[in-house]
């Protein structure tokens, strides 16, 4: 076999049409062998003799796509100093673009002997582990281009590749649960009709089914156990695992883009599947343990802010390079549109504390490729000071956990939730305005993969995770849920109607809130996990989406959800790019007078406005004057005062959104004018009479009433006038529209 010197960059295996360049980093290795795996499992070893800046490299003419390979690293083995080299372990390439096979969890994949962790294990892991694969990078993208949907127009749909498609009757059986299944017209039609603009895929980087779950007969269904930051997960490919997964993934992205749907990846750069000091030796641990992982003072052990056994060393330039190279690869070569960063607070731990000025954020900020993608942080981890909602840099958006908690609290009837709810409804200016961010920084959600589904949120008070094999100890015990009077499945029509109404309340609230809404897959269909709020290990019908047929309650909920998403998309007053001012906007006329009365704060002792200003005593214009862009009223139609906001029993209010007073311009600098709306929220346990406020519009039409299973047909809603009274059913909301 010919071996040429090759180049140190790019890292990984790079096929150029005639052969393949291999390059791998290790600062602590004495020597590294590249092992080419034949079809019978035998190996051809090639020592990588050329070294540049600790990168070993070689070019092999004739090595083609589909070739499996791995590395054997020779060097010191001294766990007390963090050194864990062992040439008996065939290691995965951290830069592999595809991976083949599975790990069978034989003792050979570990660096120690079971029952004797102090004894080095020299069993050969090659027959028991996965292999890296050389891929063909060429793909006909045709006219593919990123949709580049503006954040304020974005509606995110969090989905699992397998869970969304495994039971869909319109997808051929052989491609269900795969990238090809997700690209099938039946799925794309559902997403397009629903009105979502972006699908956020749960982890599709190559991950592994960990040993403990295998022994329990369970699976790592969610996929937060990454071992390959460049490789699409091979089990989601219908066409093979020798590089075909890359082509199939690209075809999926191309099909979604053709429908105007962006692809966002949930990425796990905070840890790897190698776990703690008792984990397997699969890749980074055997390549250069000290350079890649955050080690404890006793270097046999690992610092762990992720709850998975290890954390990557975010002050290492090689870790930062690995992550940034991966992000750029997925944008430039795989054409994805953005990323949601799992446990993103860990990425900000350059030393110990979470630091918003860490090197990782600096690199992202200045990168011409990654900085232009959608960047979404899960702004917490399990370490000290890990809850960082509102504290990420201006380029970033965040999963707003405070929004989730507050909306759940309001609709389950918690006291003293009203003022906080007002802040969340209007974009959480208390979290994002002080650092120059806008409402789009808030990714609003009520449910996600982690926790109850929407249906279970209104059907269970307690978690029911017995199927996970941990005696129901796992998962969150405080869910801010309410079962509507009966735990679990129920045949009482009154309870079922209340549960259906509560689901409509939560969906409607989500779509009426300023910020970026995110819907969890199947919630629009009433998906249930039977009360399991931690279904990470359930790869079965418990977690897969069941697709309804006929005109049952699931179909009606889908129709309602579609209507709410399209109402939002049709009206810019629900998706403003700037925070409300809480005062008249110059040059934005609207008929009426502004009655005296204080306007609300964000519900905090500081007295900050929902609009970002400060509480005022109000004024009486004495005649016609501009209306505020937002106004708040009691159910009786009077403007809210500080006392109203502070009343612990208050669970109901009316919000006026002025379509004449949108302050931001359109793309050409012109004025945006929309219809005006009244949002009436009754989270009280009894029906309440709401009086339409005076001087904010004379005639209105009902366009949403969650007491009804369906939205009114266009133009068919009841018409009412200022001063009229409307009865709102207990735990319901109503939306009234006044044409511009």
XYZ file of C-alpha atoms in Angstrom:
740
model
C 0.000 0.000 0.000
C 1.263 3.439 -0.906
C 1.442 5.937 1.945
C 2.034 9.594 1.160
C 2.714 12.299 3.762
C -0.668 13.959 3.407
C -1.786 17.128 5.205
C -2.643 17.993 8.811
C -5.869 19.738 7.868
C -8.721 19.116 7.569
C -8.848 16.678 10.459
C -10.614 13.389 9.885
C -10.828 11.394 6.663
C -11.124 13.519 3.500
C -11.798 11.815 0.160
C -10.754 13.834 -2.911
C -11.812 11.497 -5.719
C -8.495 9.648 -5.946
C -7.691 8.774 -2.365
C -8.188 9.793 1.248
C -6.258 12.036 3.605
C -6.306 11.026 7.285
C -5.436 13.420 10.120
C -5.912 13.075 13.875
C -4.809 15.154 16.882
C -3.132 13.833 20.023
C -0.625 15.781 22.070
C 0.181 12.972 24.488
C 0.466 9.945 22.153
C 3.833 8.368 21.390
C 2.615 7.006 18.050
C -0.667 6.389 16.239
C -1.683 3.657 13.813
C -4.436 4.065 11.251
C -6.233 0.721 10.936
C -8.209 -0.039 7.778
C -10.932 -2.612 8.461
C -11.515 -5.278 5.812
C -14.857 -6.985 5.182
C -13.797 -10.019 7.230
C -12.851 -7.791 10.181
C -9.110 -8.055 9.639
C -6.987 -4.906 9.869
C -4.320 -3.257 7.760
C -2.272 -0.957 9.982
C -0.499 2.159 8.726
C 1.583 4.208 11.123
C 0.959 7.941 10.867
C 4.554 9.168 10.895
C 4.076 12.757 9.760
C 3.342 15.198 12.596
C 2.465 18.893 12.534
C 1.415 20.642 15.752
C 0.518 17.267 17.316
C -1.593 16.266 14.294
C -0.564 12.911 12.782
C -1.445 12.515 9.111
C -1.061 10.521 5.914
C -2.609 10.294 2.449
C -3.568 6.877 1.076
C -4.141 6.752 -2.700
C -6.977 4.495 -3.743
C -8.843 4.454 -0.414
C -12.471 4.902 -1.405
C -15.747 5.909 0.268
C -17.215 3.105 2.355
C -13.822 2.151 3.816
C -14.063 1.471 7.552
C -11.216 2.532 9.785
C -10.112 3.353 13.333
C -7.045 4.429 15.288
C -4.792 2.598 17.728
C -2.922 4.994 19.979
C 0.307 4.066 21.754
C 1.277 6.110 24.778
C 1.330 6.313 28.586
C -1.380 4.673 30.675
C -1.482 6.370 34.068
C -5.049 7.187 35.199
C -3.740 9.068 38.229
C -2.303 11.613 35.803
C -5.289 11.462 33.479
C -3.435 9.368 30.870
C -5.493 6.503 29.415
C -3.792 5.420 26.187
C -4.229 1.762 25.271
C -3.415 0.449 21.800
C -5.694 -2.556 22.362
C -8.669 -0.230 21.932
C -9.712 0.613 18.361
C -10.760 4.256 18.574
C -13.349 6.155 16.599
C -12.208 9.227 14.697
C -13.676 12.329 16.424
C -13.994 13.852 12.935
C -15.544 10.797 11.252
C -18.340 11.836 8.877
C -20.062 8.456 9.281
C -19.912 5.516 11.656
C -20.812 1.895 11.110
C -21.905 -0.954 13.357
C -22.800 -1.077 17.032
C -21.103 -1.444 20.408
C -21.921 -4.779 22.069
C -20.560 -3.723 25.496
C -18.150 -6.596 25.820
C -15.555 -6.069 28.548
C -13.023 -5.409 25.786
C -14.378 -1.909 25.091
C -13.364 -0.840 28.606
C -9.885 0.179 29.680
C -10.115 -1.815 32.912
C -11.396 -5.233 34.007
C -14.906 -5.532 35.438
C -14.685 -5.772 39.197
C -11.095 -4.534 39.198
C -11.018 -0.944 37.906
C -7.373 -0.563 38.910
C -6.268 -3.295 36.459
C -5.534 -2.302 32.859
C -7.529 -4.243 30.263
C -5.610 -5.226 27.109
C -8.419 -7.116 25.367
C -8.860 -6.084 21.723
C -11.995 -3.950 21.339
C -12.132 -4.040 17.510
C -14.718 -6.850 17.179
C -16.982 -5.181 19.736
C -17.058 -1.513 18.803
C -18.151 0.795 16.000
C -15.965 1.813 13.079
C -15.391 5.154 11.382
C -16.264 5.344 7.674
C -14.784 7.299 4.766
C -17.622 9.085 2.967
C -18.247 10.489 -0.481
C -18.710 14.234 0.136
C -20.249 14.939 -3.262
C -24.002 15.544 -3.461
C -26.254 17.229 -5.991
C -27.869 20.024 -3.995
C -29.410 21.464 -7.155
C -31.062 24.780 -6.362
C -31.229 24.175 -2.599
C -30.974 27.320 -0.546
C -31.653 28.062 3.125
C -35.133 29.500 3.790
C -33.622 32.046 6.236
C -36.945 32.636 7.929
C -36.811 35.681 10.195
C -37.061 34.819 13.869
C -40.253 36.804 14.327
C -41.905 34.705 11.618
C -40.531 31.421 12.956
C -42.649 28.656 14.456
C -40.503 25.762 15.718
C -41.619 22.131 15.814
C -39.456 19.959 18.073
C -39.430 16.422 16.700
C -37.738 13.041 16.903
C -36.805 11.467 13.556
C -38.041 8.027 14.534
C -40.826 9.020 16.909
C -42.519 11.304 14.400
C -42.464 8.871 11.489
C -42.455 5.321 12.875
C -46.263 4.877 12.920
C -47.302 7.193 10.099
C -49.661 5.174 7.861
C -48.837 7.261 4.797
C -45.127 6.410 4.860
C -43.918 3.139 3.302
C -43.026 0.654 6.030
C -39.400 0.285 4.931
C -38.571 3.963 5.511
C -40.580 4.665 8.646
C -38.422 5.965 11.473
C -35.725 7.292 9.142
C -34.454 10.433 7.478
C -36.191 9.282 4.296
C -39.427 8.922 6.247
C -39.121 12.460 7.553
C -38.625 13.672 3.979
C -41.738 11.837 2.777
C -44.477 14.076 1.311
C -46.964 12.871 3.946
C -44.846 14.326 6.768
C -43.910 17.489 4.918
C -47.583 18.089 4.055
C -48.492 17.788 7.743
C -45.810 20.292 8.752
C -46.726 22.718 5.981
C -50.461 22.617 6.768
C -49.718 23.025 10.451
C -47.813 26.209 9.623
C -44.456 25.465 11.232
C -41.412 27.061 9.614
C -38.627 25.088 11.304
C -38.234 21.531 12.529
C -35.886 21.135 15.489
C -34.589 17.571 15.417
C -33.648 15.835 18.639
C -30.047 14.566 18.491
C -29.012 13.147 15.122
C -25.265 13.177 15.771
C -24.100 9.574 16.101
C -24.938 8.362 19.587
C -24.747 5.037 21.385
C -27.101 2.897 23.422
C -25.370 2.810 26.759
C -24.500 -0.352 28.646
C -26.933 0.072 31.543
C -29.933 0.566 29.291
C -28.933 -2.419 27.152
C -28.918 -4.605 30.260
C -32.384 -3.310 31.199
C -33.737 -4.030 27.724
C -34.182 -0.306 27.103
C -32.727 2.159 24.589
C -31.195 5.599 24.520
C -34.202 6.897 22.597
C -33.617 10.631 22.975
C -30.010 10.388 21.779
C -28.219 12.642 24.289
C -25.220 10.299 24.314
C -23.088 11.541 21.436
C -19.934 9.857 20.178
C -19.616 11.489 16.740
C -20.044 15.231 16.238
C -19.850 15.038 12.431
C -21.710 11.786 11.718
C -25.485 11.462 11.184
C -26.893 8.737 13.433
C -26.738 5.580 11.340
C -29.854 3.870 12.764
C -32.022 6.621 11.280
C -30.892 5.746 7.754
C -32.930 3.334 5.645
C -30.217 2.889 3.043
C -27.166 1.654 4.976
C -24.379 2.734 7.331
C -21.332 2.879 5.049
C -21.850 6.541 4.234
C -25.372 6.190 2.846
C -26.661 7.908 5.995
C -24.930 11.114 4.892
C -26.614 11.102 1.494
C -30.004 10.301 3.025
C -29.679 13.094 5.570
C -28.805 15.592 2.846
C -31.806 14.463 0.786
C -34.031 15.047 3.827
C -32.724 18.583 4.296
C -33.173 19.304 0.600
C -36.807 18.138 0.689
C -37.637 20.178 3.800
C -35.996 23.286 2.335
C -38.047 22.870 -0.830
C -41.137 23.176 1.386
C -39.749 26.297 3.085
C -38.982 24.466 6.340
C -35.694 25.088 8.137
C -33.760 22.294 9.860
C -32.398 22.968 13.355
C -30.317 20.341 15.146
C -30.360 19.653 18.874
C -26.616 19.262 19.499
C -24.795 17.816 22.510
C -21.324 19.347 22.715
C -21.147 19.361 26.500
C -20.187 15.698 27.030
C -19.661 12.401 25.190
C -20.847 8.811 25.509
C -17.596 7.752 27.200
C -19.071 8.606 30.603
C -17.111 8.740 33.847
C -13.928 6.904 34.901
C -15.809 3.608 34.675
C -17.016 4.298 31.136
C -15.778 2.707 27.899
C -12.758 3.801 25.872
C -14.261 4.642 22.489
C -12.578 7.766 21.128
C -11.437 10.947 22.925
C -10.482 9.144 26.141
C -7.966 6.983 24.320
C -6.738 9.733 21.997
C -5.885 12.400 24.566
C -7.937 12.263 27.744
C -6.299 15.326 29.353
C -6.822 17.573 26.329
C -10.490 16.751 25.793
C -12.118 16.283 29.207
C -12.505 18.391 32.346
C -10.710 16.325 34.987
C -11.090 16.560 38.744
C -8.257 17.431 41.113
C -7.660 13.687 41.354
C -7.219 13.119 37.640
C -8.596 9.608 37.742
C -12.023 11.246 37.875
C -14.032 13.703 35.784
C -15.818 16.942 36.552
C -19.470 16.467 35.679
C -21.921 19.363 35.220
C -24.080 17.398 32.789
C -25.219 14.427 34.878
C -23.692 12.031 32.337
C -20.287 11.357 33.858
C -18.053 13.823 32.017
C -17.843 17.338 30.622
C -15.715 18.545 27.739
C -12.876 20.913 28.562
C -14.116 24.210 27.158
C -10.812 26.043 27.683
C -8.949 23.561 25.468
C -8.274 24.984 21.981
C -8.660 21.500 20.527
C -12.130 21.051 22.057
C -13.146 24.471 20.804
C -11.787 23.632 17.353
C -13.666 20.322 17.353
C -16.956 22.048 18.165
C -16.509 24.937 15.743
C -15.383 22.625 12.916
C -18.444 20.478 13.567
C -20.839 23.446 13.538
C -19.381 24.798 10.300
C -19.541 21.347 8.700
C -23.248 20.943 9.418
C -24.003 24.378 7.971
C -21.758 24.303 4.908
C -21.849 20.611 3.947
C -25.155 19.387 5.403
C -27.050 22.685 4.850
C -28.704 22.822 8.273
C -30.069 26.175 9.412
C -29.402 26.324 13.123
C -28.621 24.601 16.392
C -30.177 24.143 19.796
C -27.361 23.609 22.301
C -28.127 21.046 24.986
C -27.087 22.138 28.511
C -25.478 25.197 26.998
C -24.378 26.580 30.366
C -21.665 23.885 30.363
C -20.245 25.360 27.159
C -19.759 28.618 29.050
C -17.748 27.006 31.866
C -14.293 27.962 30.707
C -12.995 27.373 34.225
C -15.597 26.676 36.909
C -18.322 29.296 36.842
C -20.620 29.960 33.908
C -19.038 32.869 32.015
C -20.937 34.687 29.273
C -17.575 36.024 28.046
C -16.054 32.567 27.584
C -13.950 31.684 24.544
C -16.735 29.604 23.045
C -19.036 32.600 22.718
C -16.195 34.698 21.318
C -15.526 32.114 18.622
C -19.186 31.850 17.677
C -19.594 35.619 17.579
C -16.795 36.168 15.078
C -17.341 33.090 12.927
C -18.753 34.188 9.549
C -20.653 30.914 9.078
C -21.865 29.843 12.511
C -22.831 33.348 13.653
C -25.379 33.534 10.845
C -27.192 30.331 11.834
C -30.016 30.224 14.353
C -28.396 29.711 17.767
C -30.660 28.508 20.576
C -29.379 27.819 24.086
C -30.817 25.483 26.646
C -29.617 27.974 29.260
C -28.917 25.655 32.159
C -26.881 22.649 33.280
C -26.605 20.667 36.513
C -23.567 22.462 37.903
C -23.403 25.225 40.499
C -24.974 28.408 39.156
C -26.118 26.548 36.074
C -29.555 28.157 35.666
C -28.792 31.031 33.286
C -32.104 31.996 31.657
C -31.726 35.542 30.339
C -27.942 35.625 30.668
C -26.668 34.491 27.270
C -24.982 36.940 24.871
C -27.047 39.065 22.452
C -26.470 36.802 19.427
C -28.303 33.957 21.152
C -31.913 33.008 21.727
C -32.909 30.846 24.690
C -35.393 28.216 25.710
C -37.369 30.310 28.177
C -37.997 28.015 31.119
C -39.653 30.866 33.015
C -42.235 31.170 30.253
C -43.035 27.459 30.513
C -43.399 27.577 34.295
C -45.501 30.748 34.400
C -47.971 29.705 31.710
C -48.431 26.332 33.347
C -48.989 27.992 36.726
C -51.611 30.384 35.409
C -53.746 27.725 33.751
C -53.504 25.258 36.630
C -54.836 27.972 38.942
C -51.816 29.024 40.983
C -52.184 32.252 42.947
C -50.059 35.372 42.358
C -49.209 34.310 38.798
C -50.922 37.118 36.899
C -48.195 39.777 36.849
C -45.517 37.254 35.958
C -47.795 35.944 33.203
C -48.112 39.425 31.747
C -44.342 39.671 31.468
C -44.028 36.303 29.740
C -46.919 37.039 27.359
C -45.191 40.179 26.107
C -41.750 38.729 25.390
C -40.005 38.723 28.796
C -38.424 42.154 28.556
C -37.230 41.739 32.149
C -34.934 38.943 30.917
C -33.781 40.187 27.537
C -34.136 43.948 27.108
C -31.267 45.053 29.334
C -28.611 43.527 27.029
C -30.076 44.800 23.778
C -31.999 41.704 22.856
C -35.592 41.704 21.649
C -38.676 39.507 22.077
C -37.294 36.989 19.594
C -34.629 36.063 22.170
C -37.361 34.142 23.993
C -38.098 30.678 22.633
C -41.476 30.137 24.238
C -42.671 26.629 24.997
C -45.106 24.896 27.308
C -43.900 21.347 26.697
C -40.857 19.734 25.096
C -39.336 16.263 24.851
C -38.286 16.467 28.509
C -41.336 16.229 30.756
C -45.039 15.669 30.211
C -46.632 15.914 26.800
C -49.360 18.534 26.496
C -52.111 15.958 26.998
C -50.360 14.453 30.004
C -49.812 17.915 31.476
C -53.583 18.219 31.918
C -54.143 14.546 32.813
C -51.583 13.763 35.531
C -50.538 15.357 38.800
C -47.678 12.909 39.277
C -45.080 11.221 37.091
C -45.535 7.554 36.197
C -42.087 6.399 35.111
C -42.173 2.801 36.335
C -41.360 1.500 32.841
C -37.929 3.164 33.069
C -36.704 0.608 35.581
C -35.812 3.048 38.363
C -38.831 2.556 40.656
C -40.260 5.909 39.528
C -37.347 7.796 41.096
C -36.180 9.367 37.836
C -37.701 12.426 36.209
C -38.932 15.723 37.626
C -41.335 15.422 40.569
C -42.619 19.017 40.375
C -44.279 19.309 36.988
C -46.662 22.260 37.439
C -49.356 20.010 36.038
C -53.006 19.485 36.951
C -55.035 16.385 36.143
C -58.402 18.209 36.082
C -59.675 16.098 38.965
C -58.823 12.545 37.897
C -55.375 10.970 37.595
C -54.741 9.451 34.189
C -57.243 7.989 31.727
C -60.837 8.996 32.378
C -64.282 8.364 30.898
C -66.044 11.283 32.604
C -67.159 13.596 29.750
C -66.877 16.701 31.935
C -63.262 15.936 32.847
C -62.386 15.114 29.253
C -63.943 18.376 28.043
C -61.989 20.349 30.646
C -58.760 18.628 29.600
C -59.438 19.403 25.950
C -60.132 23.039 26.827
C -56.946 23.279 28.858
C -54.934 21.974 25.907
C -56.534 24.624 23.704
C -55.782 27.286 26.339
C -52.108 26.379 26.409
C -51.730 26.208 22.635
C -53.586 29.475 22.136
C -51.507 31.235 24.804
C -48.318 30.002 23.163
C -49.318 31.367 19.771
C -50.538 34.703 21.170
C -47.296 35.395 23.064
C -44.523 37.647 21.826
C -41.339 35.704 21.104
C -40.757 32.524 19.114
C -43.201 29.656 19.773
C -42.043 26.049 19.922
C -44.459 23.134 19.720
C -43.490 19.608 20.761
C -44.250 16.951 18.151
C -47.569 15.215 18.561
C -48.982 17.775 20.998
C -51.213 18.987 18.184
C -52.582 15.416 18.052
C -53.089 14.865 21.778
C -50.064 12.566 22.123
C -49.723 10.812 25.488
C -46.869 8.981 27.203
C -49.224 7.642 29.892
C -47.753 9.998 32.478
C -44.088 9.169 31.811
C -42.230 12.474 32.077
C -38.740 11.081 31.410
C -39.205 8.786 28.422
C -35.566 9.028 27.317
C -35.237 5.230 27.246
C -38.587 4.281 25.697
C -38.119 3.537 22.000
C -41.573 2.078 21.467
C -45.218 3.009 20.952
C -45.246 4.853 24.281
C -43.201 7.656 22.704
C -43.953 7.320 18.997
C -46.565 9.659 17.543
C -49.907 7.963 16.865
C -51.584 9.482 13.827
C -55.377 9.750 14.159
C -57.940 9.064 11.505
C -61.505 10.335 11.401
C -62.977 13.355 13.181
C -62.240 12.563 16.812
C -60.864 14.888 19.507
C -57.310 14.502 18.145
C -58.366 15.756 14.720
C -60.228 18.685 16.279
C -57.172 19.624 18.360
C -55.050 19.516 15.206
C -57.498 21.807 13.432
C -57.489 24.221 16.380
C -53.680 24.262 16.511
C -53.452 24.942 12.786
C -55.883 27.826 13.171
C -53.902 29.396 16.011
C -50.581 29.137 14.158
C -52.047 30.711 11.043
C -53.716 33.469 13.093
C -50.267 34.286 14.425
C -48.654 34.148 10.984
C -51.310 36.429 9.497
C -51.008 39.146 12.153
C -47.727 40.919 12.971
C -49.200 42.325 16.188
C -48.595 38.847 17.734
C -44.973 38.648 16.572
C -43.499 42.082 17.114
C -39.777 42.560 16.653
C -39.557 45.150 19.438
C -40.882 45.253 22.965
C -44.060 47.151 23.728
C -43.590 50.762 24.783
C -46.617 50.919 27.068
C -47.310 54.422 25.769
C -48.617 56.052 22.582
C -46.258 55.550 19.658
C -45.630 58.768 17.664
C -47.150 58.670 14.227
C -49.358 55.670 15.018
C -52.886 57.107 15.312
C -55.872 55.283 16.699
C -59.271 56.634 17.777
C -60.235 56.896 21.403
C -59.092 58.251 24.763
C -56.768 56.736 27.273
C -58.344 56.402 30.689
C -56.350 57.041 33.815
C -54.762 54.129 35.608
C -51.384 52.544 36.103
C -49.959 50.172 33.525
C -48.459 46.889 34.595
C -44.972 45.957 35.569
C -43.296 42.689 34.714
C -44.479 41.326 38.027
C -41.234 42.028 39.860
C -40.482 44.150 42.898
C -38.350 46.415 40.738
C -41.519 47.711 39.080
C -40.236 47.267 35.526
C -42.846 47.513 32.834
C -43.843 44.686 30.573
C -42.797 47.222 27.970
C -39.465 47.883 29.655
C -40.393 51.271 31.187
C -41.543 52.158 34.688
C -44.943 52.284 36.318
C -46.793 55.516 35.668
C -49.915 56.856 37.221
C -51.599 57.149 33.856
C -53.284 60.244 32.502
C -56.522 61.520 31.084
C -56.106 63.059 27.662
C -59.383 64.895 27.963
C -60.299 63.927 24.418
C -59.192 61.882 21.457
C -55.546 60.945 21.541
C -53.222 58.186 20.395
C -53.790 54.873 22.127
C -50.979 52.937 23.761
C -49.561 50.015 21.825
C -50.721 47.760 24.673
C -53.221 48.231 27.497
C -54.340 46.009 30.371
C -57.826 45.754 31.863
C -59.651 43.973 34.624
C -62.534 41.703 33.627
C -64.737 44.671 34.473
C -63.158 46.721 31.686
C -61.178 49.075 33.948
C -57.473 49.668 33.441
C -55.322 47.548 35.695
C -53.700 49.218 38.697
C -50.818 48.154 40.903
C -53.331 46.756 43.340
C -54.967 44.657 40.611
C -51.627 43.210 39.589
C -50.678 42.435 43.169
C -53.908 40.640 44.093
C -52.937 37.037 44.795
C -56.392 35.749 43.834
C -56.433 37.431 40.411
C -56.373 34.956 37.529
C -58.151 36.919 34.812
C -57.489 39.978 32.663
C -58.003 41.580 29.253
C -55.113 42.693 27.038
C -55.493 45.245 24.238
C -52.997 44.957 21.353
C -52.999 48.005 19.108
C -52.405 47.120 15.458
C -52.030 50.832 14.648
C -49.098 51.232 17.035
C -46.493 48.763 15.816
C -43.249 50.704 16.117
C -40.934 48.642 13.916
C -40.908 49.209 10.130
C -41.290 46.559 7.452
C -38.384 45.409 5.282
C -38.604 48.474 3.070
C -38.880 50.911 5.939
C -42.622 51.335 5.602
C -45.213 51.362 8.315
C -46.743 48.100 9.550
C -50.461 48.317 10.262
C -52.446 45.385 11.579
C -55.851 44.703 13.066
C -56.221 45.327 16.795
C -57.101 42.570 19.257
C -58.498 42.039 22.714
C -57.180 38.949 24.516
C -59.426 37.857 27.383
C -57.946 35.322 29.800
C -60.114 33.610 32.420
C -57.965 31.149 34.383
C -60.486 31.261 37.244
C -62.328 28.085 38.246
C -65.717 29.729 37.630
C -67.256 31.527 34.626
C -66.638 35.275 34.678
C -68.311 38.239 33.030
C -65.926 40.388 30.981
C -66.836 43.920 29.960
C -65.278 45.271 26.778
C -63.232 48.381 27.595
C -64.476 51.714 26.349
C -62.530 53.941 23.962
C -60.388 51.144 22.508
C -62.583 50.301 19.572
C -66.327 50.301 19.129
C -66.999 46.988 17.382
C -65.276 43.645 17.763
C -65.669 40.113 16.490
C -64.859 36.875 18.320
C -62.195 34.912 16.435
C -61.075 32.498 19.181
C -63.034 30.928 22.027
C -61.312 27.987 23.680
C -64.614 26.940 25.231
C -65.415 25.708 21.724
C -63.585 22.810 20.098
C -63.270 24.674 16.806
C -62.420 28.216 15.840
C -65.252 30.219 14.280
C -65.310 30.247 10.501
C -63.921 33.501 9.044
C -66.445 36.255 9.629
C -68.804 33.995 11.572
C -67.804 34.912 15.121
C -70.141 36.837 17.383
C -69.987 40.636 17.054
C -69.898 42.795 20.175
C -69.450 46.474 20.995
C -67.531 48.510 23.540
C -69.223 48.271 26.926
C -70.897 44.944 26.121
C -70.488 42.047 28.523
C -69.291 38.573 27.562
C -69.371 35.494 29.754
C -66.187 33.453 29.565
C -66.358 29.822 30.580
C -64.202 28.849 33.517
C -60.604 28.245 32.402
C -60.959 29.615 28.906
C -59.720 32.458 26.772
C -61.274 34.513 24.027
C -59.730 36.626 21.269
C -61.629 39.537 19.712
C -60.552 41.265 16.523
C -61.097 44.801 15.284
C -60.230 45.343 11.600
C -57.609 47.966 10.840
